[in-house]
Coordinates of N, CA, C and O in Angstrom, one line a residue:
X95 N -1.6 -105.3 166.8 CA -2.6 -105.2 165.8 C -2.4 -103.8 165.1 O -2.4 -102.8 165.8
X96 N -2.3 -103.8 163.8 CA -2.2 -102.6 163.0 C -3.6 -102.1 162.6 O -4.4 -102.9 162.2
X97 N -3.8 -100.8 162.9 CA -5.1 -100.2 162.6 C -5.0 -99.4 161.3 O -4.2 -98.4 161.3
X98 N -5.8 -99.7 160.3 CA -5.8 -98.9 159.1 C -7.1 -98.2 159.0 O -8.2 -98.8 159.3
X99 N -7.0 -96.9 158.7 CA -8.3 -96.1 158.7 C -8.3 -95.4 157.3 O -7.3 -94.8 156.8
X100 N -9.5 -95.4 156.7 CA -9.7 -94.6 155.5 C -11.2 -94.2 155.5 O -12.0 -94.9 156.1
X101 N -11.5 -93.2 154.7 CA -12.9 -92.8 154.6 C -13.5 -93.1 153.2 O -14.6 -92.8 152.9
X102 N -12.7 -93.9 152.5 CA -13.1 -94.2 151.1 C -13.3 -95.7 151.0 O -12.3 -96.5 151.2
X103 N -14.4 -96.2 150.6 CA -14.7 -97.7 150.5 C -13.8 -98.3 149.4 O -13.4 -99.5 149.6
X104 N -13.5 -97.6 148.3 CA -12.6 -98.2 147.3 C -11.2 -98.5 147.9 O -10.6 -99.5 147.6
X105 N -10.7 -97.5 148.7 CA -9.4 -97.7 149.3 C -9.4 -98.8 150.3 O -8.5 -99.6 150.4
X106 N -10.5 -98.9 151.1 CA -10.7 -100.0 152.0 C -10.6 -101.3 151.4 O -10.0 -102.3 151.8
X107 N -11.2 -101.5 150.2 CA -11.2 -102.7 149.5 C -9.8 -103.0 148.9 O -9.4 -104.2 148.9
X108 N -9.1 -102.0 148.5 CA -7.7 -102.3 148.0 C -6.9 -102.8 149.2 O -6.2 -103.8 149.0
X109 N -7.0 -102.1 150.3 CA -6.2 -102.6 151.5 C -6.6 -104.0 151.9 O -5.7 -104.8 152.3
X110 N -7.9 -104.3 151.8 CA -8.3 -105.6 152.2 C -7.8 -106.7 151.3 O -7.5 -107.8 151.8
X111 N -7.6 -106.4 150.1 CA -7.0 -107.4 149.2 C -5.6 -107.8 149.6 O -5.1 -108.9 149.3
X112 N -4.9 -106.9 150.2 CA -3.5 -107.1 150.6 C -3.4 -107.7 152.0 O -2.6 -108.6 152.2
X113 N -4.2 -107.3 152.9 CA -4.1 -107.7 154.3 C -5.1 -108.7 154.8 O -5.0 -109.3 155.8
X114 N -6.2 -108.8 154.0 CA -7.3 -109.6 154.5 C -7.7 -109.2 155.9 O -7.5 -109.8 156.9
X115 N -8.2 -107.9 155.9 CA -8.6 -107.3 157.2 C -9.5 -108.2 158.0 O -10.4 -108.9 157.5
X116 N -9.2 -108.2 159.3 CA -10.0 -109.1 160.2 C -9.2 -110.4 160.4 O -9.7 -111.3 161.2
X117 N -8.1 -110.6 159.8 CA -7.3 -111.8 160.0 C -6.6 -111.9 161.3 O -6.1 -112.9 161.7
X118 N -6.7 -110.9 162.1 CA -6.1 -110.9 163.4 C -4.9 -110.0 163.6 O -4.7 -109.4 164.7
X119 N -4.2 -109.7 162.5 CA -3.0 -108.8 162.6 C -3.4 -107.4 162.2 O -2.7 -106.5 162.5
X120 N -4.4 -107.2 161.4 CA -4.8 -105.9 161.0 C -6.3 -105.7 161.2 O -7.1 -106.5 161.0
X121 N -6.6 -104.5 161.7 CA -8.0 -104.1 162.0 C -8.3 -103.0 161.0 O -7.5 -102.0 160.9
X122 N -9.4 -103.1 160.3 CA -9.7 -102.0 159.4 C -10.9 -101.2 159.9 O -11.9 -101.8 160.3
X123 N -10.8 -100.0 159.9 CA -11.9 -99.1 160.3 C -12.2 -98.2 159.2 O -11.4 -97.4 158.8
X124 N -13.4 -98.3 158.6 CA -13.8 -97.4 157.5 C -14.7 -96.4 158.1 O -15.7 -96.7 158.7
X125 N -14.3 -95.1 158.0 CA -15.1 -94.1 158.6 C -16.4 -93.8 158.0 O -17.4 -93.6 158.6
X126 N -16.4 -93.8 156.6 CA -17.5 -93.4 155.9 C -18.2 -94.7 155.4 O -18.0 -95.2 154.4
X127 N -19.1 -95.2 156.3 CA -19.7 -96.5 156.0 C -20.9 -96.5 155.2 O -21.5 -97.5 154.9
X128 N -21.4 -95.3 154.8 CA -22.6 -95.2 154.0 C -22.2 -95.2 152.5 O -21.6 -94.2 152.0
X129 N -22.5 -96.3 151.8 CA -22.1 -96.3 150.4 C -22.8 -95.3 149.5 O -22.3 -95.1 148.4
X130 N -23.8 -94.7 150.0 CA -24.6 -93.7 149.2 C -24.1 -92.3 149.4 O -24.5 -91.4 148.7
X131 N -23.2 -92.1 150.4 CA -22.7 -90.8 150.6 C -21.8 -90.3 149.5 O -21.1 -91.1 148.9
X132 N -21.6 -89.0 149.4 CA -20.8 -88.5 148.4 C -19.4 -88.2 149.0 O -19.3 -87.4 149.9
X133 N -18.4 -88.8 148.5 CA -17.0 -88.6 149.0 C -16.6 -87.1 148.9 O -15.8 -86.6 149.8
X134 N -17.0 -86.4 147.9 CA -16.6 -85.1 147.7 C -17.1 -84.1 148.8 O -16.5 -83.1 149.0
X135 N -18.1 -84.5 149.5 CA -18.7 -83.7 150.6 C -18.6 -84.3 151.9 O -19.2 -83.9 152.9
X136 N -17.8 -85.4 152.0 CA -17.6 -86.1 153.3 C -17.0 -85.2 154.3 O -16.0 -84.5 154.1
X137 N -17.6 -85.1 155.5 CA -17.1 -84.4 156.6 C -17.0 -85.4 157.8 O -17.9 -86.0 158.2
X138 N -15.8 -85.5 158.3 CA -15.6 -86.4 159.5 C -16.3 -85.9 160.7 O -16.3 -84.7 161.0
X139 N -16.8 -86.8 161.5 CA -17.4 -86.5 162.8 C -16.2 -86.4 163.8 O -15.1 -86.7 163.5
X140 N -16.6 -85.9 165.0 CA -15.6 -85.9 166.1 C -15.0 -87.3 166.4 O -13.8 -87.4 166.6
X141 N -15.9 -88.3 166.3 CA -15.5 -89.6 166.5 C -14.5 -90.1 165.5 O -13.5 -90.8 165.7
X142 N -14.8 -89.7 164.2 CA -13.9 -90.0 163.1 C -12.5 -89.5 163.3 O -11.5 -90.1 163.1
X143 N -12.5 -88.2 163.7 CA -11.2 -87.5 164.0 C -10.4 -88.2 165.1 O -9.2 -88.4 165.0
X144 N -11.1 -88.7 166.1 CA -10.5 -89.4 167.2 C -9.9 -90.8 166.7 O -8.8 -91.2 167.1
X145 N -10.6 -91.4 165.8 CA -10.1 -92.7 165.3 C -8.9 -92.5 164.4 O -7.9 -93.2 164.5
X146 N -8.9 -91.4 163.6 CA -7.7 -91.1 162.8 C -6.5 -90.8 163.7 O -5.4 -91.2 163.4
X147 N -6.8 -90.1 164.8 CA -5.7 -89.7 165.7 C -4.9 -90.8 166.2 O -3.7 -90.7 166.6
X148 N -5.5 -92.0 166.3 CA -4.8 -93.1 166.9 C -4.4 -94.2 165.9 O -3.9 -95.3 166.3
X149 N -4.7 -94.0 164.7 CA -4.5 -95.0 163.6 C -3.0 -95.3 163.5 O -2.1 -94.4 163.7
X150 N -2.6 -96.5 163.0 CA -1.3 -96.8 162.7 C -1.0 -96.4 161.2 O 0.1 -95.9 160.9
X151 N -2.1 -96.5 160.4 CA -2.0 -96.1 159.0 C -3.3 -95.4 158.6 O -4.3 -95.9 158.9
X152 N -3.1 -94.2 158.0 CA -4.3 -93.5 157.5 C -4.1 -93.3 156.0 O -3.0 -92.8 155.5
X153 N -5.1 -93.7 155.2 CA -5.0 -93.7 153.8 C -6.1 -92.8 153.3 O -7.3 -93.0 153.6
X154 N -5.7 -91.8 152.4 CA -6.8 -90.9 151.9 C -6.4 -90.6 150.4 O -5.2 -90.7 150.0
X155 N -7.3 -90.1 149.7 CA -7.1 -89.8 148.3 C -6.2 -88.5 148.1 O -5.3 -88.5 147.3
X156 N -6.5 -87.5 148.8 CA -5.8 -86.2 148.6 C -6.7 -85.4 147.7 O -7.8 -85.7 147.3
X157 N -6.2 -84.2 147.3 CA -7.0 -83.4 146.5 C -8.0 -82.5 147.3 O -8.0 -82.5 148.5
X158 N -8.7 -81.7 146.6 CA -9.5 -80.7 147.2 C -10.7 -81.2 148.1 O -11.2 -80.6 149.0
X159 N -11.1 -82.4 147.7 CA -12.2 -83.0 148.5 C -11.8 -83.4 149.9 O -12.6 -83.5 150.8
X160 N -10.5 -83.6 150.1 CA -9.9 -84.0 151.4 C -9.3 -82.8 152.1 O -8.3 -82.9 152.8
X161 N -9.9 -81.6 152.0 CA -9.4 -80.4 152.6 C -9.3 -80.5 154.1 O -8.5 -79.8 154.7
X162 N -10.1 -81.4 154.7 CA -10.1 -81.5 156.2 C -9.0 -82.3 156.7 O -8.8 -82.3 158.0
X163 N -8.3 -83.1 155.9 CA -7.3 -84.0 156.4 C -6.2 -83.4 157.2 O -5.7 -83.8 158.2
X164 N -5.6 -82.3 156.6 CA -4.5 -81.6 157.2 C -4.8 -81.3 158.7 O -4.0 -81.5 159.6
X165 N -5.9 -80.7 158.9 CA -6.3 -80.3 160.3 C -6.5 -81.6 161.2 O -6.1 -81.6 162.3
X166 N -7.0 -82.6 160.6 CA -7.2 -83.9 161.4 C -5.9 -84.5 161.8 O -5.7 -85.0 162.9
X167 N -4.9 -84.4 160.9 CA -3.6 -85.0 161.2 C -2.8 -84.2 162.2 O -1.9 -84.7 162.9
X168 N -3.1 -82.9 162.3 CA -2.3 -82.0 163.2 C -2.6 -82.5 164.6 O -1.7 -82.4 165.5
X169 N -3.7 -83.1 164.9 CA -4.1 -83.5 166.2 C -3.9 -85.0 166.5 O -4.3 -85.5 167.5
X170 N -3.1 -85.6 165.6 CA -2.9 -87.1 165.7 C -2.1 -87.4 167.0 O -1.0 -86.8 167.3
X171 N -2.6 -88.3 167.8 CA -1.9 -88.7 169.0 C -0.8 -89.7 168.7 O 0.2 -89.7 169.3
X172 N -1.0 -90.5 167.6 CA 0.1 -91.4 167.2 C 1.0 -90.7 166.3 O 0.8 -90.6 165.1
X173 N 2.1 -90.3 166.8 CA 3.2 -89.5 166.0 C 3.9 -90.5 165.1 O 4.7 -90.0 164.2
X174 N 3.8 -91.8 165.2 CA 4.4 -92.8 164.3 C 3.4 -93.2 163.2 O 3.8 -94.2 162.5
X175 N 2.3 -92.6 163.1 CA 1.4 -92.9 162.1 C 2.0 -92.8 160.7 O 2.7 -91.8 160.4
X176 N 1.7 -93.8 159.8 CA 2.1 -93.7 158.4 C 0.9 -93.1 157.7 O -0.2 -93.7 157.8
X177 N 1.1 -92.1 156.9 CA 0.0 -91.5 156.1 C 0.3 -91.7 154.6 O 1.4 -91.4 154.2
X178 N -0.7 -92.2 153.9 CA -0.6 -92.4 152.5 C -1.6 -91.5 151.8 O -2.8 -91.7 151.9
X179 N -1.1 -90.5 151.1 CA -1.9 -89.6 150.2 C -1.8 -90.2 148.8 O -0.7 -90.2 148.2
X180 N -2.8 -90.8 148.3 CA -2.8 -91.5 147.0 C -2.4 -90.6 145.8 O -1.6 -91.0 145.0
X181 N -2.9 -89.3 145.8 CA -2.5 -88.4 144.7 C -1.0 -88.1 144.8 O -0.3 -88.1 143.7
X182 N -0.4 -87.9 146.0 CA 1.0 -87.7 146.1 C 1.8 -88.9 145.7 O 2.8 -88.9 145.0
X183 N 1.3 -90.1 146.1 CA 2.0 -91.4 145.8 C 2.1 -91.6 144.3 O 3.1 -92.0 143.7
X184 N 1.0 -91.2 143.6 CA 1.0 -91.4 142.1 C 1.8 -90.3 141.4 O 2.2 -90.6 140.2
X185 N 2.0 -89.2 142.0 CA 2.8 -88.1 141.4 C 2.3 -87.7 140.0 O 1.1 -87.4 139.8
X186 N 3.2 -87.8 139.0 CA 2.8 -87.4 137.6 C 1.8 -88.3 136.9 O 1.4 -88.0 135.8
X187 N 1.5 -89.4 137.5 CA 0.5 -90.3 136.9 C -0.9 -89.8 137.0 O -1.8 -90.3 136.4
X188 N -1.1 -88.8 137.9 CA -2.5 -88.3 138.1 C -2.8 -87.4 137.0 O -2.1 -86.6 136.5
X189 N -4.0 -87.6 136.5 CA -4.5 -86.9 135.3 C -5.3 -85.6 135.8 O -5.9 -85.6 136.8
X190 N -5.2 -84.6 134.9 CA -6.0 -83.4 135.2 C -7.4 -83.7 134.9 O -7.7 -84.5 134.0
X191 N -8.3 -83.1 135.7 CA -9.7 -83.3 135.5 C -10.1 -82.6 134.2 O -9.7 -81.5 133.9
X192 N -10.9 -83.3 133.4 CA -11.4 -82.7 132.1 C -12.9 -82.6 132.1 O -13.6 -83.5 132.6
X193 N -13.3 -81.5 131.5 CA -14.8 -81.4 131.3 C -15.1 -81.8 129.8 O -14.5 -81.2 128.9
X194 N -15.8 -82.9 129.7 CA -16.2 -83.4 128.4 C -17.6 -83.0 128.0 O -18.4 -82.6 128.9
X195 N -17.9 -83.1 126.7 CA -19.3 -82.8 126.3 C -20.3 -83.6 127.1 O -20.2 -84.8 127.4
X196 N -21.3 -82.9 127.6 CA -22.4 -83.5 128.4 C -22.1 -83.4 129.9 O -23.0 -83.7 130.7
X197 N -20.9 -83.0 130.3 CA -20.6 -82.8 131.7 C -20.8 -81.4 132.1 O -20.7 -80.5 131.3
X198 N -21.2 -81.2 133.3 CA -21.4 -79.8 133.8 C -20.1 -79.4 134.5 O -19.5 -80.1 135.3
X199 N -19.7 -78.2 134.2 CA -18.5 -77.7 134.8 C -18.8 -77.5 136.3 O -19.9 -77.0 136.7
X200 N -17.8 -77.7 137.1 CA -18.0 -77.6 138.6 C -17.9 -76.2 139.0 O -16.9 -75.5 138.7
X201 N -18.8 -75.7 139.8 CA -18.7 -74.4 140.4 C -18.0 -74.5 141.6 O -17.9 -75.6 142.2
X202 N -17.4 -73.4 142.1 CA -16.7 -73.4 143.4 C -17.7 -73.8 144.5 O -18.6 -73.0 144.8
X203 N -17.6 -75.0 145.0 CA -18.6 -75.5 145.9 C -18.0 -75.6 147.3 O -18.7 -75.9 148.3
X204 N -16.7 -75.3 147.5 CA -16.1 -75.5 148.7 C -15.8 -74.3 149.6 O -15.2 -74.4 150.6
X205 N -16.2 -73.1 149.2 CA -16.0 -71.9 149.9 C -15.3 -72.0 151.3 O -15.8 -71.7 152.3
X206 N -14.0 -72.5 151.3 CA -13.3 -72.7 152.5 C -12.8 -71.4 153.0 O -12.4 -70.5 152.2
X207 N -12.7 -71.3 154.3 CA -12.2 -70.1 154.9 C -10.8 -69.9 154.4 O -10.0 -70.8 154.4
X208 N -10.4 -68.7 154.1 CA -9.1 -68.4 153.6 C -8.8 -68.7 152.1 O -7.8 -68.4 151.6
X209 N -9.8 -69.2 151.4 CA -9.7 -69.5 150.0 C -10.1 -68.2 149.2 O -11.2 -67.9 149.0
X210 N -9.1 -67.4 148.9 CA -9.4 -66.2 148.1 C -8.6 -66.2 146.8 O -7.4 -66.3 146.9
X211 N -9.2 -66.3 145.7 CA -8.6 -66.3 144.4 C -8.7 -64.9 143.8 O -9.7 -64.5 143.3
X212 N -7.7 -64.1 144.0 CA -7.7 -62.7 143.5 C -7.7 -62.6 142.0 O -8.4 -61.8 141.4
X213 N -6.9 -63.5 141.4 CA -6.8 -63.4 139.9 C -7.9 -64.4 139.3 O -8.5 -65.2 140.0
X214 N -8.1 -64.2 138.0 CA -9.1 -65.1 137.4 C -8.5 -66.3 136.8 O -9.2 -67.0 136.0
X215 N -7.3 -66.6 137.1 CA -6.6 -67.9 136.6 C -7.3 -69.1 137.2 O -7.5 -69.1 138.4
X216 N -7.6 -70.0 136.4 CA -8.2 -71.3 136.9 C -7.1 -72.1 137.5 O -6.1 -72.3 136.9
X217 N -7.4 -72.7 138.7 CA -6.5 -73.7 139.3 C -6.6 -75.0 138.6 O -7.7 -75.4 138.2
X218 N -5.5 -75.7 138.5 CA -5.6 -77.0 137.9 C -6.2 -77.9 138.9 O -5.8 -77.9 140.1
X219 N -7.2 -78.7 138.5 CA -7.8 -79.7 139.3 C -7.5 -81.0 138.8 O -7.5 -81.3 137.6
X220 N -7.1 -81.9 139.8 CA -6.8 -83.3 139.4 C -7.9 -84.2 139.7 O -8.7 -84.1 140.6
X221 N -8.0 -85.2 138.8 CA -9.0 -86.2 138.9 C -8.7 -87.1 140.2 O -7.7 -87.8 140.2
X222 N -9.6 -87.0 141.2 CA -9.4 -87.7 142.4 C -9.8 -89.1 142.4 O -9.6 -89.9 143.3
X223 N -10.4 -89.6 141.3 CA -10.9 -91.0 141.2 C -9.8 -91.9 140.7 O -10.0 -92.7 139.8
X224 N -8.7 -91.8 141.4 CA -7.5 -92.6 140.9 C -7.6 -94.1 141.0 O -6.9 -94.8 140.3
X225 N -8.5 -94.6 141.8 CA -8.6 -96.0 142.0 C -9.4 -96.7 140.8 O -9.5 -97.9 140.7
X226 N -10.0 -95.8 139.9 CA -10.7 -96.4 138.8 C -9.8 -96.9 137.7 O -10.2 -97.7 136.8
X227 N -8.5 -96.6 137.7 CA -7.6 -97.1 136.8 C -7.0 -98.4 137.4 O -6.5 -98.4 138.5
X228 N -7.0 -99.4 136.6 CA -6.4 -100.7 137.1 C -4.9 -100.6 137.4 O -4.4 -101.1 138.3
X229 N -4.3 -99.8 136.5 CA -2.8 -99.7 136.7 C -2.5 -98.8 137.9 O -1.6 -99.1 138.7
X230 N -3.3 -97.8 138.2 CA -3.1 -97.0 139.4 C -3.4 -97.9 140.6 O -2.7 -97.8 141.6
X231 N -4.5 -98.7 140.6 CA -4.8 -99.5 141.7 C -3.7 -100.4 142.0 O -3.3 -100.6 143.2
X232 N -3.1 -101.0 141.0 CA -1.9 -101.9 141.2 C -0.8 -101.2 141.9 O -0.2 -101.7 142.9
X233 N -0.5 -100.0 141.4 CA 0.6 -99.2 142.0 C 0.3 -98.8 143.4 O 1.1 -99.0 144.3
X234 N -0.9 -98.4 143.7 CA -1.3 -98.0 145.0 C -1.3 -99.1 146.0 O -1.0 -98.9 147.2
X235 N -1.7 -100.3 145.5 CA -1.7 -101.5 146.4 C -0.3 -101.8 146.8 O 0.0 -102.2 148.0
X236 N 0.7 -101.5 145.9 CA 2.1 -101.7 146.2 C 2.5 -100.7 147.3 O 3.3 -101.1 148.2
X237 N 2.0 -99.5 147.2 CA 2.4 -98.5 148.2 C 1.8 -98.9 149.6 O 2.5 -98.8 150.6
X238 N 0.5 -99.3 149.6 CA -0.1 -99.8 150.8 C 0.7 -101.0 151.4 O 0.9 -101.0 152.6
X239 N 1.0 -101.9 150.6 CA 1.8 -103.1 151.0 C 3.1 -102.7 151.6 O 3.5 -103.2 152.7
X240 N 3.8 -101.8 151.0 CA 5.1 -101.3 151.5 C 5.0 -100.7 152.9 O 5.8 -101.1 153.8
X241 N 4.0 -99.9 153.1 CA 3.8 -99.3 154.5 C 3.4 -100.4 155.5 O 3.9 -100.4 156.6
X242 N 2.5 -101.3 155.1 CA 2.2 -102.4 156.0 C 3.4 -103.3 156.4 O 3.5 -103.7 157.5
X243 N 4.2 -103.5 155.4 CA 5.4 -104.3 155.7 C 6.3 -103.6 156.7 O 7.0 -104.2 157.6
X244 N 6.4 -102.2 156.6 CA 7.2 -101.4 157.6 C 6.5 -101.5 159.0 O 7.2 -101.7 160.0
X245 N 5.2 -101.4 159.0 CA 4.5 -101.4 160.3 C 4.4 -102.8 161.0 O 4.3 -102.9 162.2
X246 N 4.4 -103.8 160.1 CA 4.1 -105.2 160.6 C 5.1 -106.1 159.9 O 4.6 -107.0 159.1
X247 N 6.4 -106.0 160.1 CA 7.3 -106.8 159.4 C 7.2 -108.3 159.6 O 7.5 -109.1 158.8
X248 N 6.6 -108.7 160.8 CA 6.4 -110.1 161.1 C 5.5 -110.7 160.1 O 5.6 -111.9 159.8
X249 N 4.6 -110.0 159.5 CA 3.6 -110.5 158.5 C 3.9 -110.1 157.1 O 3.0 -110.2 156.2
X250 N 5.1 -109.5 156.8 CA 5.4 -108.9 155.5 C 5.3 -110.0 154.4 O 4.9 -109.6 153.3
X251 N 5.8 -111.2 154.6 CA 5.7 -112.2 153.6 C 4.3 -112.4 153.1 O 4.0 -112.6 151.9
X252 N 3.3 -112.4 154.1 CA 1.9 -112.6 153.7 C 1.4 -111.4 152.9 O 0.7 -111.6 151.9
X253 N 1.8 -110.2 153.3 CA 1.3 -109.0 152.6 C 1.9 -109.0 151.1 O 1.2 -108.7 150.2
X254 N 3.1 -109.4 151.0 CA 3.8 -109.5 149.7 C 3.1 -110.5 148.8 O 2.9 -110.3 147.6
X255 N 2.8 -111.7 149.4 CA 2.1 -112.7 148.6 C 0.7 -112.3 148.2 O 0.3 -112.5 147.0
X256 N 0.0 -111.7 149.1 CA -1.3 -111.2 148.8 C -1.3 -110.1 147.7 O -2.1 -110.1 146.8
X257 N -0.3 -109.2 147.8 CA -0.1 -108.2 146.8 C 0.2 -108.9 145.4 O -0.4 -108.4 144.4
X258 N 1.1 -109.8 145.4 CA 1.4 -110.5 144.1 C 0.2 -111.2 143.5 O 0.0 -111.0 142.3
X259 N -0.6 -111.8 144.3 CA -1.8 -112.5 143.8 C -2.8 -111.5 143.3 O -3.4 -111.7 142.2
X260 N -3.0 -110.4 144.0 CA -4.0 -109.4 143.5 C -3.4 -108.6 142.3 O -4.2 -108.3 141.4
X261 N -2.1 -108.4 142.3 CA -1.5 -107.7 141.1 C -1.7 -108.6 139.8 O -2.0 -108.0 138.8
X262 N -1.6 -109.9 140.0 CA -1.8 -110.8 138.8 C -3.2 -110.7 138.3 O -3.5 -110.7 137.1
X263 N -4.2 -110.6 139.2 CA -5.6 -110.5 138.9 C -5.8 -109.1 138.1 O -6.5 -109.1 137.1
X264 N -5.2 -108.1 138.7 CA -5.4 -106.7 138.0 C -4.7 -106.7 136.6 O -5.3 -106.2 135.7
X265 N -3.6 -107.4 136.5 CA -2.9 -107.4 135.2 C -3.8 -108.2 134.2 O -3.9 -107.8 133.0
X266 N -4.4 -109.3 134.6 CA -5.2 -110.1 133.7 C -6.4 -109.3 133.3 O -6.8 -109.3 132.1
X267 N -7.0 -108.6 134.3 CA -8.2 -107.8 134.0 C -7.8 -106.6 133.0 O -8.6 -106.3 132.1
X268 N -6.7 -106.0 133.2 CA -6.2 -104.9 132.4 C -6.0 -105.4 131.0 O -6.3 -104.8 130.0
X269 N -5.4 -106.6 130.8 CA -5.2 -107.2 129.5 C -6.5 -107.5 128.8 O -6.6 -107.2 127.6
X270 N -7.5 -108.0 129.5 CA -8.8 -108.2 128.9 C -9.4 -106.9 128.5 O -10.0 -106.8 127.4
X271 N -9.3 -105.9 129.3 CA -9.9 -104.6 129.0 C -9.2 -104.0 127.8 O -9.9 -103.5 126.9
X272 N -7.9 -104.0 127.8 CA -7.2 -103.5 126.6 C -7.6 -104.2 125.3 O -7.8 -103.5 124.3
X273 N -7.7 -105.5 125.4 CA -8.0 -106.3 124.2 C -9.4 -105.9 123.7 O -9.7 -105.8 122.5
X274 N -10.3 -105.8 124.6 CA -11.7 -105.4 124.3 C -11.8 -104.0 123.6 O -12.5 -103.9 122.6
X275 N -11.1 -103.1 124.2 CA -11.1 -101.7 123.6 C -10.4 -101.8 122.2 O -10.9 -101.1 121.3
X276 N -9.3 -102.5 122.1 CA -8.7 -102.6 120.8 C -9.6 -103.2 119.7 O -9.6 -102.8 118.5
X277 N -10.4 -104.2 120.1 CA -11.2 -104.9 119.2 C -12.5 -104.2 118.9 O -13.3 -104.6 118.0
X278 N -12.8 -103.1 119.6 CA -14.1 -102.4 119.4 C -14.1 -101.8 118.0 O -13.1 -101.2 117.5
X279 N -15.2 -101.8 117.4 CA -15.4 -101.3 116.0 C -15.6 -99.8 116.0 O -15.2 -99.1 115.1
X280 N -16.2 -99.3 117.1 CA -16.4 -97.9 117.2 C -15.4 -97.3 118.2 O -15.4 -97.7 119.4
X281 N -14.7 -96.3 117.8 CA -13.7 -95.7 118.6 C -14.2 -94.3 119.1 O -14.7 -93.6 118.2
X282 N -14.2 -94.0 120.4 CA -14.7 -92.7 120.9 C -13.6 -91.9 121.4 O -12.5 -92.4 121.7

């Protein structure tokens, strides 16, 4: 049984579309089960760290909100664990975070030990909400499927078929979304 762990419900849902978690070959463990919690301030418990340490696949967004991941992975008991950092997987497709009218600029809220910014240059921050883009979701599902196929080659055909079916749904939704935006009379 392949164990997938993530602390993000959106990622868990993407993985589920590909593997149908609970089907017998894949077990999904979602660490952050409170849908009202804020992912930006999520802190894993000791039990969460222990679950991550033994996972076959660990999927996380990356970025400054996941500052704790590096330390958690240092202690991983499963040295064959596959780790998917969604921001890294997307590479240049990741957008810089923008402050738009009506938004409040983020203050340094993470005061992590060792974070000392001597100069006044602002660091580039990337939008960590990568799953909100249908095209990103399709790409990331492909990344998840590829890792699953490596870990569980016996069920690779099923993962690929599930990926193809879900990708078709995402494409159809993206086409409808694009058509709606194009047809809008008011452009913002």
